[in-house]
Coordinates of C-alpha atoms and ligand atoms in Angstrom, one line a residue:
R38 CA 148.3 29.6 -88.8
R39 CA 148.4 25.9 -89.7
C40 CA 146.8 23.6 -87.2
A41 CA 147.9 20.1 -86.2
L42 CA 146.3 17.5 -84.0
V43 CA 149.0 15.6 -82.0
T44 CA 148.1 12.6 -79.9
G45 CA 150.3 11.4 -77.0
V46 CA 151.1 15.0 -76.2
S47 CA 151.5 14.6 -72.5
S48 CA 154.9 12.8 -72.7
G49 CA 157.9 11.8 -74.7
I50 CA 157.8 11.9 -78.5
G51 CA 154.3 13.4 -78.7
E52 CA 155.3 16.2 -76.4
A53 CA 158.5 16.9 -78.3
I54 CA 156.5 17.0 -81.6
A55 CA 154.0 19.4 -80.1
L56 CA 156.9 21.6 -78.9
R57 CA 158.7 21.6 -82.2
L58 CA 155.5 22.5 -84.1
L59 CA 154.7 25.3 -81.7
E60 CA 158.2 26.6 -82.2
D61 CA 157.6 26.5 -86.0
G62 CA 154.5 28.6 -85.6
W63 CA 151.8 25.9 -85.7
Q64 CA 148.6 25.9 -83.7
V65 CA 148.6 22.5 -81.9
I66 CA 145.6 20.6 -80.5
G67 CA 147.0 18.0 -78.1
M68 CA 145.2 14.8 -77.3
S69 CA 146.1 12.4 -74.5
R70 CA 144.7 10.8 -71.4
R71 CA 146.6 13.3 -69.2
A72 CA 146.9 17.1 -69.7
P73 CA 150.3 18.1 -71.0
S74 CA 152.7 19.9 -68.7
L75 CA 153.8 21.8 -71.8
Q76 CA 152.0 25.2 -71.9
H77 CA 151.8 27.6 -74.8
T78 CA 149.2 30.1 -76.0
N79 CA 148.9 28.2 -79.3
L80 CA 148.4 24.8 -77.6
S81 CA 145.0 23.6 -76.6
F82 CA 144.2 20.2 -75.1
V83 CA 141.4 17.6 -75.6
A84 CA 141.3 14.7 -73.2
A85 CA 140.7 11.2 -74.6
D86 CA 141.4 7.6 -73.8
L87 CA 142.5 6.2 -77.1
A88 CA 141.9 2.7 -75.8
D89 CA 138.2 3.5 -75.7
N90 CA 136.3 4.1 -79.0
A91 CA 133.5 6.1 -77.3
S92 CA 136.0 8.4 -75.5
L93 CA 137.8 9.1 -78.8
A94 CA 134.5 9.6 -80.7
S95 CA 133.3 12.2 -78.3
A96 CA 136.7 14.0 -78.3
L97 CA 136.7 14.1 -82.1
A98 CA 133.4 16.0 -82.1
D99 CA 135.3 19.1 -80.7
I100 CA 138.1 19.2 -83.3
P101 CA 138.1 22.1 -85.8
A102 CA 139.5 22.1 -89.3
L103 CA 143.1 20.8 -89.5
D104 CA 146.2 20.8 -91.7
A105 CA 147.8 17.8 -90.1
I106 CA 147.2 14.8 -87.9
V107 CA 150.1 13.2 -85.9
H108 CA 149.4 10.0 -84.0
A109 CA 152.1 9.5 -81.4
A110 CA 150.2 8.0 -78.5
G111 CA 151.3 4.5 -77.7
F112 CA 152.8 2.1 -75.2
M113 CA 154.6 -1.2 -75.0
R114 CA 153.8 -4.4 -73.1
T115 CA 156.3 -7.2 -73.6
A116 CA 156.2 -10.9 -72.8
P117 CA 157.8 -14.0 -74.4
L118 CA 155.6 -16.3 -76.4
G119 CA 153.8 -18.6 -74.0
E120 CA 153.2 -15.8 -71.5
L121 CA 151.3 -13.3 -73.7
R122 CA 148.3 -11.7 -72.2
D123 CA 145.5 -11.2 -74.7
E124 CA 144.4 -8.0 -73.1
D125 CA 147.9 -6.4 -73.7
G126 CA 147.8 -7.2 -77.4
A127 CA 144.2 -5.9 -77.7
A128 CA 145.0 -2.7 -75.9
M129 CA 148.1 -2.0 -78.1
W130 CA 146.0 -2.9 -81.2
Q131 CA 143.4 -0.4 -80.0
V132 CA 145.7 2.5 -79.2
H133 CA 148.1 2.1 -82.1
V134 CA 146.0 0.8 -85.0
S135 CA 142.2 1.3 -84.3
A136 CA 142.6 4.8 -82.8
A137 CA 144.8 5.8 -85.8
T138 CA 142.0 4.6 -88.1
Q139 CA 139.2 6.2 -86.1
L140 CA 141.2 9.5 -86.0
V141 CA 141.9 9.7 -89.8
N142 CA 138.5 8.3 -90.8
G143 CA 136.6 10.7 -88.5
L144 CA 138.7 13.8 -89.3
L145 CA 139.2 13.4 -93.0
G146 CA 136.4 15.8 -93.8
R147 CA 138.1 18.4 -91.7
L148 CA 141.7 17.9 -93.1
R149 CA 142.4 20.7 -95.5
A150 CA 144.7 20.2 -98.6
P151 CA 147.6 20.1 -98.7
G152 CA 147.1 17.9 -95.7
R153 CA 149.6 15.8 -93.7
I154 CA 149.3 12.6 -91.7
V155 CA 152.2 11.1 -89.7
L156 CA 151.9 7.9 -87.7
V157 CA 154.6 7.0 -85.1
G158 CA 155.6 3.4 -85.7
S159 CA 158.7 1.7 -84.4
R160 CA 161.9 0.1 -85.6
T161 CA 160.6 -2.9 -83.7
M162 CA 157.9 -3.4 -86.4
N163 CA 160.6 -5.6 -88.1
G164 CA 160.4 -8.0 -85.2
A165 CA 162.0 -8.4 -81.8
A166 CA 162.1 -11.2 -79.2
G167 CA 159.5 -10.8 -76.5
R168 CA 157.8 -7.9 -78.3
S169 CA 155.7 -9.8 -80.9
Q170 CA 152.4 -8.1 -80.1
Y171 CA 153.9 -4.6 -80.0
A172 CA 155.8 -5.4 -83.3
A173 CA 152.6 -6.6 -84.9
T174 CA 150.6 -3.5 -84.1
K175 CA 153.4 -1.2 -85.4
A176 CA 153.9 -3.3 -88.5
A177 CA 150.1 -2.9 -89.2
L178 CA 150.7 0.8 -89.4
I179 CA 152.6 0.3 -92.6
G180 CA 149.5 -1.2 -94.2
L181 CA 147.5 1.9 -93.1
V182 CA 150.1 4.3 -94.3
R183 CA 150.6 2.8 -97.7
S184 CA 146.9 2.3 -98.4
W185 CA 146.0 5.8 -97.2
A186 CA 148.8 7.4 -99.2
I187 CA 147.5 5.9 -102.4
E188 CA 143.9 6.8 -101.5
L189 CA 144.6 10.4 -100.4
A190 CA 147.3 11.4 -102.9
P191 CA 144.6 12.8 -105.3
R192 CA 143.3 15.0 -102.5
G193 CA 146.8 16.5 -101.9
I194 CA 147.2 14.7 -98.6
T195 CA 150.5 12.9 -97.7
V196 CA 150.7 10.0 -95.3
N197 CA 154.0 8.8 -93.7
L198 CA 155.4 6.8 -90.8
V199 CA 158.3 7.8 -88.6
A200 CA 159.9 4.7 -87.0
P201 CA 162.1 5.5 -84.0
G202 CA 164.6 3.2 -82.4
A203 CA 165.3 3.4 -78.7
T204 CA 164.3 6.9 -77.8
E205 CA 165.0 8.5 -74.4
T206 CA 161.4 8.9 -73.1
P207 CA 159.5 7.6 -70.0
M208 CA 158.5 4.6 -72.1
L209 CA 162.1 3.5 -72.3
I210 CA 162.2 3.0 -68.5
D211 CA 158.6 1.9 -68.0
P212 CA 158.6 -0.9 -65.3
A213 CA 155.6 -2.5 -67.2
R214 CA 158.0 -3.1 -70.0
Q215 CA 159.7 -6.4 -69.1
G216 CA 162.5 -8.4 -70.7
T217 CA 165.7 -7.2 -72.2
P218 CA 166.7 -3.6 -71.1
P219 CA 167.0 -1.1 -73.8
R220 CA 170.3 -1.1 -75.7
Q221 CA 171.9 2.0 -77.1
P222 CA 172.0 2.1 -80.8
P223 CA 175.4 2.0 -82.7
I224 CA 175.7 5.8 -82.6
G225 CA 176.5 5.3 -78.9
R226 CA 173.5 7.1 -77.4
F227 CA 169.7 6.9 -77.2
I228 CA 167.7 8.8 -79.8
Q229 CA 166.3 12.1 -78.5
P230 CA 162.6 12.8 -78.8
R231 CA 163.4 16.2 -80.5
E232 CA 165.2 14.2 -83.3
V233 CA 161.9 12.3 -84.0
A234 CA 160.1 15.6 -83.8
A235 CA 162.4 17.3 -86.3
M236 CA 161.7 14.5 -88.9
T237 CA 158.0 14.8 -88.2
A238 CA 158.1 18.6 -88.6
F239 CA 159.9 18.2 -92.0
L240 CA 157.2 15.7 -93.2
L241 CA 154.5 18.2 -92.2
G242 CA 156.2 21.0 -94.0
S243 CA 155.8 22.4 -97.5
D244 CA 159.1 20.8 -98.8
A245 CA 157.8 17.3 -98.1
G246 CA 154.8 17.3 -100.4
A247 CA 156.3 14.6 -102.7
I248 CA 157.0 12.2 -99.9
T249 CA 154.1 9.9 -99.2
G250 CA 153.6 6.2 -98.2
Q251 CA 157.1 6.1 -96.7
Q252 CA 158.7 4.8 -93.5
L253 CA 161.4 7.1 -92.1
V254 CA 163.5 5.1 -89.7
I255 CA 165.3 7.0 -87.0
C256 CA 167.3 4.3 -85.3
G257 CA 170.9 5.5 -84.8
G258 CA 172.1 2.6 -87.0
A259 CA 170.3 -0.1 -85.0
S260 CA 168.5 -1.5 -88.1
L261 CA 171.6 -1.8 -90.3
Ligands
NAI465 P1 155.6 7.9 -73.5 O1 155.1 6.9 -72.5 O2 156.6 8.9 -73.0 O3 154.3 8.8 -74.1 C1 153.2 8.1 -74.5 C2 152.1 9.0 -74.8 O4 150.9 8.3 -75.3 C3 151.6 9.8 -73.5 O5 151.3 11.1 -73.8 C4 150.4 9.0 -73.1 O6 149.4 9.8 -72.4 C5 149.8 8.6 -74.5 N1 148.9 7.5 -74.4 C6 149.3 6.2 -74.1 N2 148.1 5.4 -74.1 C7 147.1 6.3 -74.3 C8 145.7 6.1 -74.3 N3 145.1 4.9 -74.1 N4 144.9 7.2 -74.6 C9 145.5 8.4 -74.8 N5 146.8 8.6 -74.7 C10 147.6 7.6 -74.5 O7 156.1 7.1 -74.7 P2 157.0 7.6 -76.0 O8 158.3 6.9 -75.9 O9 156.9 9.1 -76.2 O10 156.1 6.9 -77.2 C11 155.4 7.6 -78.2 C12 155.2 6.7 -79.4 O11 156.5 6.4 -79.9 C13 154.5 5.4 -79.1 O12 153.7 5.2 -80.2 C14 155.7 4.4 -79.1 O13 155.2 3.1 -79.4 C15 156.6 5.0 -80.1 N6 158.0 4.6 -80.0 C16 158.8 4.9 -78.9 C17 160.1 4.4 -78.8 C18 161.0 4.7 -77.6 O14 162.0 4.1 -77.5 N7 160.6 5.5 -76.7 C19 160.7 3.6 -79.9 C20 159.8 3.4 -81.0 C21 158.5 3.9 -81.0

């Protein structure tokens, strides 16, 4: 049975990815701050605060050999320029970028070929008013994905980014997210977490071995 580590598994997109992989027959190790409500015989859970290097380091010690790493944990804090809080930018940088690096760097020796790495970015990486810090952390993931794809191709490991637009998860209605309310994409509805999960499952599958270093945007036409 192939085994994937999925972060952010207690909610939204990470939970949907875990569910899809379980349906596809994977063994899933979920990692989040909170235990998932999702229950399955092939799902185990490791608690970690990805904003805290030491917490993540000790969680990594318990992870067995893997076939895939999916980093979906994340959050959004918004504020217009002039009102940014340094700690919000630092926390998003830590959870989105530094934790991704710590995960892949720390687990590479346990990632079997043909291995798969998927990071969850965002359509917002291209820039959005009031979301500069969030956008910057998600844009930084492109640098990781492209560099790691080059570095890991000779080892049979692919690295890709899925970039969702407005997806119907608790994050979309988070009261800590200020500013403009989420707008539906041109397709006339919000993107569903299972749609992001389906793309992720494809990238983790055997038919996607030639796709690496790419950004797959799932935005319902919002980025056109
Ligand atoms: P969500 O709020 O439903 O779930 C976020 C998950 O990340 C939860 O499982 C939470 O426990 C985990 N998490 C957050 N901070 C953590 C920390 N410090 N340590 C450990 N776990 C932590 O959000 P959603 O919408 O599922 O977001 C998942 C990813 O998708 C995020 O990276 C987000 O930036 C990205 N995204 C979401 C979009 C949306 O419209 N919902 C659009 C584009 C990207």
